[in-house]
């Protein structure tokens, strides 16, 4: 493991996974086990945004049965080996990016967001998977990465709300 990765893990976050478009970082993902919670953090590059875990549920409620003209991909996190989910996901309260006049309904984040779930440790903690989409005003990048999970102290997070996933 690289020395930088060791230092970051000692600080409580797994080594960052940068996602680039050309030479520009559009998103950086990190994960940690903080007490009994798995926390996945995304930091977005300037001009980039990403989407809430429950984007589809929110859009369906706003559309009230009408067809969407556009649908952004929600953020999905797959809990990896060594952990089992022990409750529901919570996420930073998302911003409404919707354009109702175009029948586009979407919620997400600029800057930074965290996704948190209670977990039980059942073995050696490894990696979590993240599938998401990051966009600017002109392009979108589909993301499918594995992120190292570090172990750190419990923390308090910014205001979080429950994620409502489709049945």
PDB file of C-alpha atoms in Angstrom, residues 7-165:
ATOM      1  CA  UNK A   7      -1.645   8.103   6.168  1.00  0.00           C
ATOM      2  CA  UNK A   8      -5.219   8.640   4.971  1.00  0.00           C
ATOM      3  CA  UNK A   9      -6.380   5.388   6.541  1.00  0.00           C
ATOM      4  CA  UNK A  10      -4.660   6.367   9.801  1.00  0.00           C
ATOM      5  CA  UNK A  11      -6.653   9.620   9.638  1.00  0.00           C
ATOM      6  CA  UNK A  12      -9.860   7.577   9.448  1.00  0.00           C
ATOM      7  CA  UNK A  13     -10.769   7.569   5.751  1.00  0.00           C
ATOM      8  CA  UNK A  14      -9.915   4.918   3.189  1.00  0.00           C
ATOM      9  CA  UNK A  15      -7.690   5.983   0.319  1.00  0.00           C
ATOM     10  CA  UNK A  16      -9.633   8.347  -1.942  1.00  0.00           C
ATOM     11  CA  UNK A  17     -10.915   7.096  -5.298  1.00  0.00           C
ATOM     12  CA  UNK A  18     -10.770   9.922  -7.832  1.00  0.00           C
ATOM     13  CA  UNK A  19     -13.000   9.860 -10.902  1.00  0.00           C
ATOM     14  CA  UNK A  20     -11.697  11.980 -13.767  1.00  0.00           C
ATOM     15  CA  UNK A  21     -12.985  13.296 -17.045  1.00  0.00           C
ATOM     16  CA  UNK A  22      -9.938  14.130 -19.125  1.00  0.00           C
ATOM     17  CA  UNK A  23      -7.622  15.862 -16.637  1.00  0.00           C
ATOM     18  CA  UNK A  24     -10.395  17.139 -14.378  1.00  0.00           C
ATOM     19  CA  UNK A  25     -11.515  15.459 -11.139  1.00  0.00           C
ATOM     20  CA  UNK A  26     -15.300  15.274 -11.232  1.00  0.00           C
ATOM     21  CA  UNK A  27     -15.771  13.295  -7.996  1.00  0.00           C
ATOM     22  CA  UNK A  28     -13.701  11.784  -5.190  1.00  0.00           C
ATOM     23  CA  UNK A  29     -15.117   8.990  -3.016  1.00  0.00           C
ATOM     24  CA  UNK A  30     -13.936   7.919   0.449  1.00  0.00           C
ATOM     25  CA  UNK A  31     -15.361   5.468   2.988  1.00  0.00           C
ATOM     26  CA  UNK A  32     -14.929   4.734   6.647  1.00  0.00           C
ATOM     27  CA  UNK A  33     -16.409   2.649   9.393  1.00  0.00           C
ATOM     28  CA  UNK A  34     -17.222   5.174  12.141  1.00  0.00           C
ATOM     29  CA  UNK A  35     -18.334   3.293  15.210  1.00  0.00           C
ATOM     30  CA  UNK A  36     -21.314   1.209  14.054  1.00  0.00           C
ATOM     31  CA  UNK A  37     -21.904   3.230  10.881  1.00  0.00           C
ATOM     32  CA  UNK A  38     -20.530   2.947   7.374  1.00  0.00           C
ATOM     33  CA  UNK A  39     -20.004   6.396   5.899  1.00  0.00           C
ATOM     34  CA  UNK A  40     -19.360   7.045   2.216  1.00  0.00           C
ATOM     35  CA  UNK A  41     -18.376  10.604   1.318  1.00  0.00           C
ATOM     36  CA  UNK A  42     -18.279  12.180  -2.120  1.00  0.00           C
ATOM     37  CA  UNK A  43     -16.459  15.433  -2.817  1.00  0.00           C
ATOM     38  CA  UNK A  44     -17.387  16.955  -6.161  1.00  0.00           C
ATOM     39  CA  UNK A  45     -15.167  18.961  -8.449  1.00  0.00           C
ATOM     40  CA  UNK A  46     -16.013  22.562  -9.297  1.00  0.00           C
ATOM     41  CA  UNK A  47     -19.056  22.687 -11.568  1.00  0.00           C
ATOM     42  CA  UNK A  48     -19.987  19.025 -10.971  1.00  0.00           C
ATOM     43  CA  UNK A  49     -23.028  17.583  -9.200  1.00  0.00           C
ATOM     44  CA  UNK A  50     -24.283  14.091  -8.349  1.00  0.00           C
ATOM     45  CA  UNK A  51     -27.613  12.616  -7.309  1.00  0.00           C
ATOM     46  CA  UNK A  52     -29.482  11.429  -4.208  1.00  0.00           C
ATOM     47  CA  UNK A  53     -29.905   7.736  -3.397  1.00  0.00           C
ATOM     48  CA  UNK A  54     -33.698   8.090  -3.578  1.00  0.00           C
ATOM     49  CA  UNK A  55     -33.822  10.178  -6.753  1.00  0.00           C
ATOM     50  CA  UNK A  56     -36.257   7.762  -8.491  1.00  0.00           C
ATOM     51  CA  UNK A  57     -38.739   7.781  -5.584  1.00  0.00           C
ATOM     52  CA  UNK A  58     -38.681  11.565  -5.362  1.00  0.00           C
ATOM     53  CA  UNK A  59     -39.160  11.893  -9.146  1.00  0.00           C
ATOM     54  CA  UNK A  60     -42.067   9.403  -9.185  1.00  0.00           C
ATOM     55  CA  UNK A  61     -43.821  11.387  -6.433  1.00  0.00           C
ATOM     56  CA  UNK A  62     -43.321  14.681  -8.286  1.00  0.00           C
ATOM     57  CA  UNK A  63     -44.440  13.283 -11.656  1.00  0.00           C
ATOM     58  CA  UNK A  64     -47.677  11.790 -10.231  1.00  0.00           C
ATOM     59  CA  UNK A  65     -47.939   9.147 -12.957  1.00  0.00           C
ATOM     60  CA  UNK A  66     -46.727  11.303 -15.858  1.00  0.00           C
ATOM     61  CA  UNK A  67     -43.687  10.222 -17.891  1.00  0.00           C
ATOM     62  CA  UNK A  68     -40.343  11.826 -17.103  1.00  0.00           C
ATOM     63  CA  UNK A  69     -38.475  13.419 -19.988  1.00  0.00           C
ATOM     64  CA  UNK A  70     -35.168  12.854 -18.222  1.00  0.00           C
ATOM     65  CA  UNK A  71     -33.964  10.710 -15.337  1.00  0.00           C
ATOM     66  CA  UNK A  72     -30.620  11.013 -13.617  1.00  0.00           C
ATOM     67  CA  UNK A  73     -29.057   7.924 -12.059  1.00  0.00           C
ATOM     68  CA  UNK A  74     -29.283   7.689  -8.275  1.00  0.00           C
ATOM     69  CA  UNK A  75     -26.223   7.034  -6.141  1.00  0.00           C
ATOM     70  CA  UNK A  76     -26.068   3.350  -5.133  1.00  0.00           C
ATOM     71  CA  UNK A  77     -23.680   1.938  -2.549  1.00  0.00           C
ATOM     72  CA  UNK A  78     -23.057  -1.798  -2.245  1.00  0.00           C
ATOM     73  CA  UNK A  79     -21.811  -2.835   1.182  1.00  0.00           C
ATOM     74  CA  UNK A  80     -18.807  -5.087   0.717  1.00  0.00           C
ATOM     75  CA  UNK A  81     -17.384  -8.060   2.498  1.00  0.00           C
ATOM     76  CA  UNK A  82     -16.937  -7.925   6.239  1.00  0.00           C
ATOM     77  CA  UNK A  83     -20.090  -5.818   6.832  1.00  0.00           C
ATOM     78  CA  UNK A  84     -23.841  -6.387   6.874  1.00  0.00           C
ATOM     79  CA  UNK A  85     -26.411  -3.609   6.766  1.00  0.00           C
ATOM     80  CA  UNK A  86     -28.215  -3.147  10.085  1.00  0.00           C
ATOM     81  CA  UNK A  87     -30.770  -0.411   9.302  1.00  0.00           C
ATOM     82  CA  UNK A  88     -31.749   2.128   6.679  1.00  0.00           C
ATOM     83  CA  UNK A  89     -29.578   4.473   4.683  1.00  0.00           C
ATOM     84  CA  UNK A  90     -29.429   8.198   5.463  1.00  0.00           C
ATOM     85  CA  UNK A  91     -28.025  10.901   3.223  1.00  0.00           C
ATOM     86  CA  UNK A  92     -27.193  14.583   3.290  1.00  0.00           C
ATOM     87  CA  UNK A  93     -30.391  16.509   2.555  1.00  0.00           C
ATOM     88  CA  UNK A  94     -30.322  16.920  -1.248  1.00  0.00           C
ATOM     89  CA  UNK A  95     -30.869  20.076  -3.296  1.00  0.00           C
ATOM     90  CA  UNK A  96     -33.775  20.168  -5.770  1.00  0.00           C
ATOM     91  CA  UNK A  97     -32.309  20.449  -9.300  1.00  0.00           C
ATOM     92  CA  UNK A  98     -35.714  19.878 -10.940  1.00  0.00           C
ATOM     93  CA  UNK A  99     -36.975  21.702 -14.025  1.00  0.00           C
ATOM     94  CA  UNK A 100     -40.732  21.072 -13.841  1.00  0.00           C
ATOM     95  CA  UNK A 101     -41.398  23.034 -17.033  1.00  0.00           C
ATOM     96  CA  UNK A 102     -39.343  20.352 -18.850  1.00  0.00           C
ATOM     97  CA  UNK A 103     -40.775  17.479 -16.743  1.00  0.00           C
ATOM     98  CA  UNK A 104     -37.303  16.802 -15.362  1.00  0.00           C
ATOM     99  CA  UNK A 105     -37.281  16.032 -11.648  1.00  0.00           C
ATOM    100  CA  UNK A 106     -34.005  15.343  -9.894  1.00  0.00           C
ATOM    101  CA  UNK A 107     -32.310  15.910  -6.532  1.00  0.00           C
ATOM    102  CA  UNK A 108     -28.660  15.834  -5.626  1.00  0.00           C
ATOM    103  CA  UNK A 109     -25.538  17.499  -4.385  1.00  0.00           C
ATOM    104  CA  UNK A 110     -22.854  19.999  -5.227  1.00  0.00           C
ATOM    105  CA  UNK A 111     -19.683  20.273  -3.179  1.00  0.00           C
ATOM    106  CA  UNK A 112     -19.905  17.338  -0.769  1.00  0.00           C
ATOM    107  CA  UNK A 113     -22.376  14.726   0.482  1.00  0.00           C
ATOM    108  CA  UNK A 114     -22.351  11.744   2.822  1.00  0.00           C
ATOM    109  CA  UNK A 115     -24.315   8.493   2.738  1.00  0.00           C
ATOM    110  CA  UNK A 116     -24.555   6.669   6.075  1.00  0.00           C
ATOM    111  CA  UNK A 117     -25.921   3.253   7.106  1.00  0.00           C
ATOM    112  CA  UNK A 118     -25.756   1.306  10.391  1.00  0.00           C
ATOM    113  CA  UNK A 119     -23.738  -1.895   9.944  1.00  0.00           C
ATOM    114  CA  UNK A 120     -22.534  -4.956  11.795  1.00  0.00           C
ATOM    115  CA  UNK A 121     -18.975  -6.062  11.354  1.00  0.00           C
ATOM    116  CA  UNK A 122     -18.863  -9.757  10.390  1.00  0.00           C
ATOM    117  CA  UNK A 123     -15.260 -10.088   9.242  1.00  0.00           C
ATOM    118  CA  UNK A 124     -12.326  -8.271   7.731  1.00  0.00           C
ATOM    119  CA  UNK A 125     -13.612  -5.018   6.258  1.00  0.00           C
ATOM    120  CA  UNK A 126     -12.597  -4.453   2.645  1.00  0.00           C
ATOM    121  CA  UNK A 127     -14.270  -2.287   0.014  1.00  0.00           C
ATOM    122  CA  UNK A 128     -17.676  -0.885  -0.845  1.00  0.00           C
ATOM    123  CA  UNK A 129     -18.989  -0.368  -4.355  1.00  0.00           C
ATOM    124  CA  UNK A 130     -20.371   2.937  -5.577  1.00  0.00           C
ATOM    125  CA  UNK A 131     -22.411   3.387  -8.748  1.00  0.00           C
ATOM    126  CA  UNK A 132     -23.417   6.953  -9.468  1.00  0.00           C
ATOM    127  CA  UNK A 133     -23.507   9.670 -12.055  1.00  0.00           C
ATOM    128  CA  UNK A 134     -21.725  13.024 -11.943  1.00  0.00           C
ATOM    129  CA  UNK A 135     -22.707  15.800 -14.327  1.00  0.00           C
ATOM    130  CA  UNK A 136     -21.943  19.342 -15.376  1.00  0.00           C
ATOM    131  CA  UNK A 137     -24.267  21.521 -17.449  1.00  0.00           C
ATOM    132  CA  UNK A 138     -22.980  19.796 -20.603  1.00  0.00           C
ATOM    133  CA  UNK A 139     -21.748  16.247 -19.791  1.00  0.00           C
ATOM    134  CA  UNK A 140     -22.468  13.301 -17.502  1.00  0.00           C
ATOM    135  CA  UNK A 141     -20.048  10.623 -16.335  1.00  0.00           C
ATOM    136  CA  UNK A 142     -21.288   7.209 -15.188  1.00  0.00           C
ATOM    137  CA  UNK A 143     -19.316   6.050 -12.151  1.00  0.00           C
ATOM    138  CA  UNK A 144     -18.640   2.478 -10.991  1.00  0.00           C
ATOM    139  CA  UNK A 145     -15.855   2.322  -8.395  1.00  0.00           C
ATOM    140  CA  UNK A 146     -14.680   0.289  -5.398  1.00  0.00           C
ATOM    141  CA  UNK A 147     -13.660   2.289  -2.344  1.00  0.00           C
ATOM    142  CA  UNK A 148     -11.420   1.104   0.522  1.00  0.00           C
ATOM    143  CA  UNK A 149     -13.080   1.243   3.941  1.00  0.00           C
ATOM    144  CA  UNK A 150     -10.994   2.506   6.852  1.00  0.00           C
ATOM    145  CA  UNK A 151     -11.881   2.343  10.535  1.00  0.00           C
ATOM    146  CA  UNK A 152     -12.161   5.596  12.455  1.00  0.00           C
ATOM    147  CA  UNK A 153     -13.872   7.159  15.469  1.00  0.00           C
ATOM    148  CA  UNK A 154     -17.609   7.844  15.527  1.00  0.00           C
ATOM    149  CA  UNK A 155     -18.503  11.325  14.322  1.00  0.00           C
ATOM    150  CA  UNK A 156     -21.546  13.514  13.882  1.00  0.00           C
ATOM    151  CA  UNK A 157     -22.556  14.306  10.302  1.00  0.00           C
ATOM    152  CA  UNK A 158     -24.317  17.234   8.692  1.00  0.00           C
ATOM    153  CA  UNK A 159     -28.112  17.104   8.701  1.00  0.00           C
ATOM    154  CA  UNK A 160     -29.135  13.735   7.266  1.00  0.00           C
ATOM    155  CA  UNK A 161     -32.487  12.357   6.173  1.00  0.00           C
ATOM    156  CA  UNK A 162     -33.747   8.814   5.571  1.00  0.00           C
ATOM    157  CA  UNK A 163     -33.371   7.418   2.067  1.00  0.00           C
ATOM    158  CA  UNK A 164     -36.594   6.165   0.486  1.00  0.00           C
ATOM    159  CA  UNK A 165     -35.748   3.375  -1.936  1.00  0.00           C
TER     160      UNK A 165
END
